[in-house]
Tab-separated table of C-alpha atoms in Angstrom:
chain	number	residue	atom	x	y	z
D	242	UNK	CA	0.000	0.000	0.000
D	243	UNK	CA	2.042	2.944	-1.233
D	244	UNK	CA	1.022	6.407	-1.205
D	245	UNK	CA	1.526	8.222	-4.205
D	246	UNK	CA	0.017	11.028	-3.238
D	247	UNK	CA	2.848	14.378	-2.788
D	248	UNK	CA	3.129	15.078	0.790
D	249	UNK	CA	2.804	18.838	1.371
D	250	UNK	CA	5.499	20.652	3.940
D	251	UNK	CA	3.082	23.768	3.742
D	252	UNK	CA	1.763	23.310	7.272
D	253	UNK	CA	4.998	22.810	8.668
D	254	UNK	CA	6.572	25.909	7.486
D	255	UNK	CA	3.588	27.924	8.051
D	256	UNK	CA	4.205	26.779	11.745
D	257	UNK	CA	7.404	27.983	11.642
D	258	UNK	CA	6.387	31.161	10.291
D	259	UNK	CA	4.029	31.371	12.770
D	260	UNK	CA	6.419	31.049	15.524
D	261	UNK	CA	8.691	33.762	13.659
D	262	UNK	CA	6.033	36.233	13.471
D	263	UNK	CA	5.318	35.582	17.021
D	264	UNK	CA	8.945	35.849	17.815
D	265	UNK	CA	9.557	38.775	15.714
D	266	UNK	CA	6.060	40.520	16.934
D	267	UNK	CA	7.575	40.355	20.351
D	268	UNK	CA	11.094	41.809	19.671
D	269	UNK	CA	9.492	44.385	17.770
D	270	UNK	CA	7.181	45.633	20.499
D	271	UNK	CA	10.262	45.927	22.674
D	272	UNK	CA	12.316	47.309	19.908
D	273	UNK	CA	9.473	50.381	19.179
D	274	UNK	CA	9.119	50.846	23.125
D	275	UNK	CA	13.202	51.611	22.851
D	276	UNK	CA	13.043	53.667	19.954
D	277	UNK	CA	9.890	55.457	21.292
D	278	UNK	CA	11.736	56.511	24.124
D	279	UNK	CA	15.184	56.961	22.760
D	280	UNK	CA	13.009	59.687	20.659
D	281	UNK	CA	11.528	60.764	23.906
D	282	UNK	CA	14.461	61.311	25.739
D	283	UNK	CA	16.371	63.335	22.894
D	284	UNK	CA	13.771	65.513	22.913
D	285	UNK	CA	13.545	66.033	26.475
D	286	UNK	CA	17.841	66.274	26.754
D	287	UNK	CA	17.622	69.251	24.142
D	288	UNK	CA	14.959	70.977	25.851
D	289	UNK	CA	16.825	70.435	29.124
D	290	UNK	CA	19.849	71.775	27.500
D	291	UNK	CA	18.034	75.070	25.999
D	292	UNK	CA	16.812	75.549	29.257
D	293	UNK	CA	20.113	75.326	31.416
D	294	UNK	CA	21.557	77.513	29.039
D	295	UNK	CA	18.583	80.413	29.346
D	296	UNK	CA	18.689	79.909	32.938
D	297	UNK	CA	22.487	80.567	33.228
D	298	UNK	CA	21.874	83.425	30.440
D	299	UNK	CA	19.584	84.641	32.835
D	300	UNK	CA	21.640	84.305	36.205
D	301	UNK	CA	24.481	86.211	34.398
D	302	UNK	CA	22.155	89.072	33.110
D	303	UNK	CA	20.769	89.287	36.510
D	304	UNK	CA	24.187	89.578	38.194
D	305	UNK	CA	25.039	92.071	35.679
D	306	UNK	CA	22.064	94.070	36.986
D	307	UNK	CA	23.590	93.478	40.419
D	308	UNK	CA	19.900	92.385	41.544
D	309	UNK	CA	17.707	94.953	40.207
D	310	UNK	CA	14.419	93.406	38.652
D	311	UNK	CA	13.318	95.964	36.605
D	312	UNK	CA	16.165	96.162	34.815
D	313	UNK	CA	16.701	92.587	34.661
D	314	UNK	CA	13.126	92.240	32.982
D	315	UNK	CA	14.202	95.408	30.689
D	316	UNK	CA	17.282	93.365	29.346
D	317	UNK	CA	16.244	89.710	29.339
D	318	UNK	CA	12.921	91.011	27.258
D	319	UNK	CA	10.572	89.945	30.458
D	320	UNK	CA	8.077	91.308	32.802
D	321	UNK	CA	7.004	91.897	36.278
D	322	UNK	CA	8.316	93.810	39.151
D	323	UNK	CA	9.184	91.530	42.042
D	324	UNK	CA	9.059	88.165	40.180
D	325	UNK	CA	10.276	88.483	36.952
D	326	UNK	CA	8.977	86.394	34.044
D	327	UNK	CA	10.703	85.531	30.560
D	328	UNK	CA	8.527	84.142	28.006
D	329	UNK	CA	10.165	82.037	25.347
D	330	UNK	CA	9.124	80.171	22.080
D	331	UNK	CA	10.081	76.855	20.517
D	332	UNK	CA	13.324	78.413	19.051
D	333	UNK	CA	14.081	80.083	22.536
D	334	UNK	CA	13.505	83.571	21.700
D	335	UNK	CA	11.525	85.599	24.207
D	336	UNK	CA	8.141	86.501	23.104
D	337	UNK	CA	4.673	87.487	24.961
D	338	UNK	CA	2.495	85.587	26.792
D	339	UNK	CA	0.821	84.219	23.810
D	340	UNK	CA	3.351	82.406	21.386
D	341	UNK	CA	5.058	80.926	24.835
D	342	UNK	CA	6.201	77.176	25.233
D	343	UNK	CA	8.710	78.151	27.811
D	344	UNK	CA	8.950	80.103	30.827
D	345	UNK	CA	11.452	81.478	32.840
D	346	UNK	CA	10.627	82.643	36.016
D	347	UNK	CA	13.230	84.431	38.390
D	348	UNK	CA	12.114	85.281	42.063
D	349	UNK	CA	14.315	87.115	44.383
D	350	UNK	CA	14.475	84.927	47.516
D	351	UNK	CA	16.144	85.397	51.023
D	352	UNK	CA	19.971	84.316	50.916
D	353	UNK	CA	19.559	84.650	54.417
D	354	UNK	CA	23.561	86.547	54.781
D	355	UNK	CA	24.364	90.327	54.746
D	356	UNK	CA	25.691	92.063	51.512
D	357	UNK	CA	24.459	88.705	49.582
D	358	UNK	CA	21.492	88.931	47.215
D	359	UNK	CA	19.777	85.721	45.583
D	360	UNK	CA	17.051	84.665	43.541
D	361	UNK	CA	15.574	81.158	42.830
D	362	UNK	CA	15.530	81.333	38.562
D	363	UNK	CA	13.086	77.963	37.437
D	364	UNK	CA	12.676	77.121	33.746
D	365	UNK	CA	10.009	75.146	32.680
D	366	UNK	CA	8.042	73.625	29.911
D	367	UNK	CA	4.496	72.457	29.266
D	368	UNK	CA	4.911	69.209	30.882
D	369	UNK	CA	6.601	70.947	34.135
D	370	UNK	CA	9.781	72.038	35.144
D	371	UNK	CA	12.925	71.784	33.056
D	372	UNK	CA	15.894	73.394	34.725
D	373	UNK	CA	16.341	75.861	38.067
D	374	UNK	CA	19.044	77.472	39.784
D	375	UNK	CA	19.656	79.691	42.401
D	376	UNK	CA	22.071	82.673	41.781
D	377	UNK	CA	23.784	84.739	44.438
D	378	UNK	CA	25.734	88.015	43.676
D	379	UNK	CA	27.543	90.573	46.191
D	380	UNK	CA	25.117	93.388	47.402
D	381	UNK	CA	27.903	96.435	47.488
D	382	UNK	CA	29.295	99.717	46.324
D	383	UNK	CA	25.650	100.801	45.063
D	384	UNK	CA	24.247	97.589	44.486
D	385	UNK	CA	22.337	96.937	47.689
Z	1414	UNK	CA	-5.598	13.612	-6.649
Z	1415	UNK	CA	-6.685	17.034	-8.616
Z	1416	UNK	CA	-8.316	18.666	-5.557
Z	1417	UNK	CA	-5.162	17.480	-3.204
Z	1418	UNK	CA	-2.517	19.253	-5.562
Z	1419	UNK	CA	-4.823	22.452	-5.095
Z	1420	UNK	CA	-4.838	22.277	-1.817
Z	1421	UNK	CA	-1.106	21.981	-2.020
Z	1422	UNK	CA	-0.748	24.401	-4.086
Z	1423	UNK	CA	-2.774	26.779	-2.110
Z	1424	UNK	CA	-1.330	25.932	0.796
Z	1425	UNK	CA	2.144	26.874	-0.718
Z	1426	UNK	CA	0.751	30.350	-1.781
Z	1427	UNK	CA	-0.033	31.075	2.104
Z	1428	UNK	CA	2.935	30.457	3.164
Z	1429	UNK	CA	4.341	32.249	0.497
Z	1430	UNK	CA	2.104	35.287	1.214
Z	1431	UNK	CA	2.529	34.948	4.962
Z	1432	UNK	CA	6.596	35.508	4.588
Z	1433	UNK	CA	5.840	38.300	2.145
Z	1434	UNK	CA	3.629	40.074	5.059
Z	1435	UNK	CA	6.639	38.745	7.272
Z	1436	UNK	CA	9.522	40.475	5.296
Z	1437	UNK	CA	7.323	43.612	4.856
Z	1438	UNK	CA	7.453	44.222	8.659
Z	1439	UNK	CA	10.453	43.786	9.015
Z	1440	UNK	CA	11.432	46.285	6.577
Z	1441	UNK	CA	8.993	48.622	8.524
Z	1442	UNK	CA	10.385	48.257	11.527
Z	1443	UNK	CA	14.128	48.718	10.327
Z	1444	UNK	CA	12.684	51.979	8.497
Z	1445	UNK	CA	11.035	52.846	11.806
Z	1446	UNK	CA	13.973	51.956	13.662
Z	1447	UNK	CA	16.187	53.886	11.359
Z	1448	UNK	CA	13.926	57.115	11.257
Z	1449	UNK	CA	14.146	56.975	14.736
Z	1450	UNK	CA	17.780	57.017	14.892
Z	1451	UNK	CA	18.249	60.107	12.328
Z	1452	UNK	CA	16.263	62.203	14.360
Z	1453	UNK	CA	18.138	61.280	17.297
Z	1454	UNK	CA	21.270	61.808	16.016
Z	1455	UNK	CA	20.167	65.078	13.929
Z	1456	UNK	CA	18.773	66.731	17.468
Z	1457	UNK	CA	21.491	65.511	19.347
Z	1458	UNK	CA	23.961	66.989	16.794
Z	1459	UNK	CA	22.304	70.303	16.664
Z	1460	UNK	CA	22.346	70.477	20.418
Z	1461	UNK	CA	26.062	70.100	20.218
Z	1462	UNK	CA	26.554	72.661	17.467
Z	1463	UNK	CA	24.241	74.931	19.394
Z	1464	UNK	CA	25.622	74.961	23.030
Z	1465	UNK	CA	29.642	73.865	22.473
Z	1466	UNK	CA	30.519	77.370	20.484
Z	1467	UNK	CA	28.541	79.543	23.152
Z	1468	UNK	CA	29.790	77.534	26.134
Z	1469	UNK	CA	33.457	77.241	24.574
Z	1470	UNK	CA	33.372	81.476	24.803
Z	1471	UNK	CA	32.142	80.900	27.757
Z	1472	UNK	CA	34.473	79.175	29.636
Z	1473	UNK	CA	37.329	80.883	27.720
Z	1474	UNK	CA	36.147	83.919	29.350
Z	1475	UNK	CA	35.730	82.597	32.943
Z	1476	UNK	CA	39.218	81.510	32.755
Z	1477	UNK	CA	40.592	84.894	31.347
Z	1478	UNK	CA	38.588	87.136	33.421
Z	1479	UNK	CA	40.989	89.443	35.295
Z	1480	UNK	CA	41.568	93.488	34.674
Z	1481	UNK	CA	41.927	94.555	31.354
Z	1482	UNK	CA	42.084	90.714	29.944
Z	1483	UNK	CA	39.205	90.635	28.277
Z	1484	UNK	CA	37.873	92.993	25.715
Z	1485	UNK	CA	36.595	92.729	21.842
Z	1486	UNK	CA	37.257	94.768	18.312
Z	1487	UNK	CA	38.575	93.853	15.181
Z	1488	UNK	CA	40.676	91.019	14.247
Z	1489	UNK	CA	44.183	93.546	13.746
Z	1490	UNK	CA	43.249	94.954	17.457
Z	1491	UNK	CA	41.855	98.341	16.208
Z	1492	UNK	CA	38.058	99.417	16.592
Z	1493	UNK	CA	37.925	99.192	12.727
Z	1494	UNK	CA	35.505	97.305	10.850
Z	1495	UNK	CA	37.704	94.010	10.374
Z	1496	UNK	CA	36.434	90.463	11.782
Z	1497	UNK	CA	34.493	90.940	15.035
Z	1498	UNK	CA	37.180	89.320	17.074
Z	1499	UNK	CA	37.099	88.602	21.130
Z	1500	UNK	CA	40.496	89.406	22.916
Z	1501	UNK	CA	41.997	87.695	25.952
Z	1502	UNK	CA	44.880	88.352	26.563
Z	1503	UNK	CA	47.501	87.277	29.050
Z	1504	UNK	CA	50.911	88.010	30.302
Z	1505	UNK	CA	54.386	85.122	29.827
Z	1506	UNK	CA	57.501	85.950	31.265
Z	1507	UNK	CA	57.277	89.678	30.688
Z	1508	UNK	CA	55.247	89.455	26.973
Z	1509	UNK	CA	51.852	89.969	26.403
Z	1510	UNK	CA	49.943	87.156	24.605
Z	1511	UNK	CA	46.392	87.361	22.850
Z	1512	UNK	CA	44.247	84.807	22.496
Z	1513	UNK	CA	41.653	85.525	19.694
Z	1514	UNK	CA	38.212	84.137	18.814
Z	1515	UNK	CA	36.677	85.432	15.750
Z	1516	UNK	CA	34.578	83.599	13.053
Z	1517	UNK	CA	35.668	82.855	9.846
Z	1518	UNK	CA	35.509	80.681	7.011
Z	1519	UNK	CA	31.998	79.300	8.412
Z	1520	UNK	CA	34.297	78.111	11.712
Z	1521	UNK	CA	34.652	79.786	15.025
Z	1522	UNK	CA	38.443	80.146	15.584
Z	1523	UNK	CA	40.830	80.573	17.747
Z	1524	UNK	CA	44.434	82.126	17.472
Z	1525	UNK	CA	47.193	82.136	20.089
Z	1526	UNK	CA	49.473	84.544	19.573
Z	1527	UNK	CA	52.302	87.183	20.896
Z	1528	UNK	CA	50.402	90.915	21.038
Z	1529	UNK	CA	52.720	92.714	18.491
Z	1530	UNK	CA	53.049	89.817	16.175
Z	1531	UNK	CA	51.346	89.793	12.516
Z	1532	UNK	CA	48.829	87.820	12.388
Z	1533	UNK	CA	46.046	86.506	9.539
Z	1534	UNK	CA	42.763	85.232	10.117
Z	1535	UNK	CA	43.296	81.767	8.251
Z	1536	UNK	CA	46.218	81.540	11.133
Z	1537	UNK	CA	43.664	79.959	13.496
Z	1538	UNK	CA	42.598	77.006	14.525
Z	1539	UNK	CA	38.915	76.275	13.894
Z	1540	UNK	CA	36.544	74.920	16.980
Z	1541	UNK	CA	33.373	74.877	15.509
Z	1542	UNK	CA	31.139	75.430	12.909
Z	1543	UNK	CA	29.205	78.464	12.803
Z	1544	UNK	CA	28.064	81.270	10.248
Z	1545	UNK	CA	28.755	84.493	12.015
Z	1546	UNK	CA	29.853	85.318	15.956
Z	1547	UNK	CA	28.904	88.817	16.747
Z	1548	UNK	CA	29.880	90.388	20.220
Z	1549	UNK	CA	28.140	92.879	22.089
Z	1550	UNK	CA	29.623	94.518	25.669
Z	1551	UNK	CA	27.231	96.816	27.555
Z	1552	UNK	CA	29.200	98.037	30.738
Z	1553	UNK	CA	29.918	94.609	32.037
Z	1554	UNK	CA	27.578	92.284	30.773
Z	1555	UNK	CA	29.080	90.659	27.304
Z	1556	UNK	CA	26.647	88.940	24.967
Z	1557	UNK	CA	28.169	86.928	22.313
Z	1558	UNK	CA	25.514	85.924	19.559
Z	1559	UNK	CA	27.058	82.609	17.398
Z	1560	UNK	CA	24.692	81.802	14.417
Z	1561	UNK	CA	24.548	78.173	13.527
Z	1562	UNK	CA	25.020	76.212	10.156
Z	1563	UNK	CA	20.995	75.555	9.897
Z	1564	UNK	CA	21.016	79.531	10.399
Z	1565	UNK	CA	19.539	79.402	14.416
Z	1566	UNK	CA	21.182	81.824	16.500
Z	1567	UNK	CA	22.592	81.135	19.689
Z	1568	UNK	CA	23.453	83.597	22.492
Z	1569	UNK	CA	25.036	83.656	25.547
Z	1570	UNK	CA	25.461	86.090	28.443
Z	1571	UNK	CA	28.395	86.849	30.732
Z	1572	UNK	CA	28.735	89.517	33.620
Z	1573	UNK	CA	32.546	90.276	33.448
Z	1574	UNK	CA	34.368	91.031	36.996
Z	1575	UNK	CA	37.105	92.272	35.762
Z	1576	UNK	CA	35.368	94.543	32.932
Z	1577	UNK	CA	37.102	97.282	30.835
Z	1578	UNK	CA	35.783	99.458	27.648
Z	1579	UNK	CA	34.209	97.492	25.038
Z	1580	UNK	CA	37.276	97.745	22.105
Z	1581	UNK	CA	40.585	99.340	22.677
């Protein structure tokens, strides 16, 4: 009793197949979650960059203006009188209130020692703060 | 025996057409993958370009910032209308050296040099890319404006301690 009839090896690779989609379905998922957040973080990095770099930008402006707001907010193109705010768009130039995706914010603050001025100067983004530091310059010879 | 090659046949053509659907996302996902990486790389070299010219200054200034070592004008060390050149300048056994950063040939560049010697603008030693590098001193705050190869600008403040007149 010999079968003549061809024996097919279809179902046997299409198992295999099977089992290489599945395989490759699953290293793929992990792969995009990676690449996802590689893209994620870049993003993030450079807008953490931008923003160290205003808020040191900012720090040296303001210890050019040896503490004084209003000047401060004259040079660095912001506004406010105690609390000064910088508006910035997505190419980091300062703009109004409207066109904003950034925001500097610098806010005198107690340094707590004689002759020593500070402020707290925050950067942040839509999804929350990016960057702050806290500057301290010498009060004297006018500046106080 | 007809119907059974058919089937075979058939069966053949799935599997065919289940590899081509296989092969197809993989493709997809290297293109994805590969997309992915370009913009990574792009933004992360356009960060680099952006911040190392500014923060080179930067630091170059911190280090040189004592009376009278810092100031800016043009490239021969006159207030003419040469290369926009930052000085710093600094004193070896006696002689007084300049260190110059000035733009040119699409590169920021720097030239060491002694004070009286004769110097050209191709002399230096380029750092980084950049179109132009404008300087700017109001009392003692200098702001040094670098514009970048995809034509952003960059700037970048710096309170000077040791501050004298803008250009000698």
């Amino acid at each position: 009793m010999k079968n003549d009839r061809p024996v097919s090896r279809a179902p046997l690779t299409l198992m295999a197949l099977v089992l290489m989609v599945l395989l490759f379905s699953l290293c793929t998922a992990v792969c995009v979650r990676v690449m996802v957040s590689a893209y994620l973080r870049s993003v993030s990095d450079e807008q953490r960059d931008m923003a160290a770099l205003a808020a040191e930008n900012a720090a040296e402006v303001l210890k050019s203006c040896g503490g004084d707001m209003s000047r401060f907010a004259l040079l660095a193109g912001g506004s406010g009188d105690d609390a000064v705010t910088v508006y910035y768009d997505e190419s980091w130039s300062a703009v109004s209130e409207g066109t904003r995706e950034y925001t500097l914010t610098v806010t005198p603050v107690d340094s707590g020692e004689k002759y020593l001025g500070a402020a707290d100067i925050s950067v942040a983004g839509a999804d929350g703060e990016l960057f702050s530091l806290r500057v301290g310059w010498q009060e004297v010879d006018g500046n106080e | 025996m007809i119907k059974s090659e058919r089937q075979h046949r058939l069966g053949s053509i799935f599997v065919l057409l289940v590899f081509c659907i296989f092969i197809f996302a993989v493709l997809l996902v290297m293109l994805l993958g590969a997309k992915v990486l370009r913009s990574v790389s792009d933004r992360s070299e356009n960060a680099f370009a952006q911040r190392t010219c500014v923060q080179y200054i930067a630091e170059k200034l911190r280090h040189f910032d004592a009376q009278g070592a810092v100031f800016t004008g043009s490239f021969d060390g006159t207030s003419g209308s040469g290369i926009e050149t930052l000085f710093l300048s600094e004193e070896i056994d006696g002689d007084t050296y300049y260190i110059r950063i000035y733009c040119y040939n699409g590169s920021v560049c720097e030239l060491f040099s002694e004070a009286s010697a004769v110097v050209s603008p191709e002399d230096g030693t380029a750092i980084a890319a950049a179109a132009s590098l404008d300087f700017e001193q109001s009392g003692d705050l200098l702001t040094f404006t670098a514009e970048n190869s995809d034509g952003s600008l960059t700037s970048m403040s710096m309170k000077l301690r040791c501050a004298r007149e803008a250009t000698q």
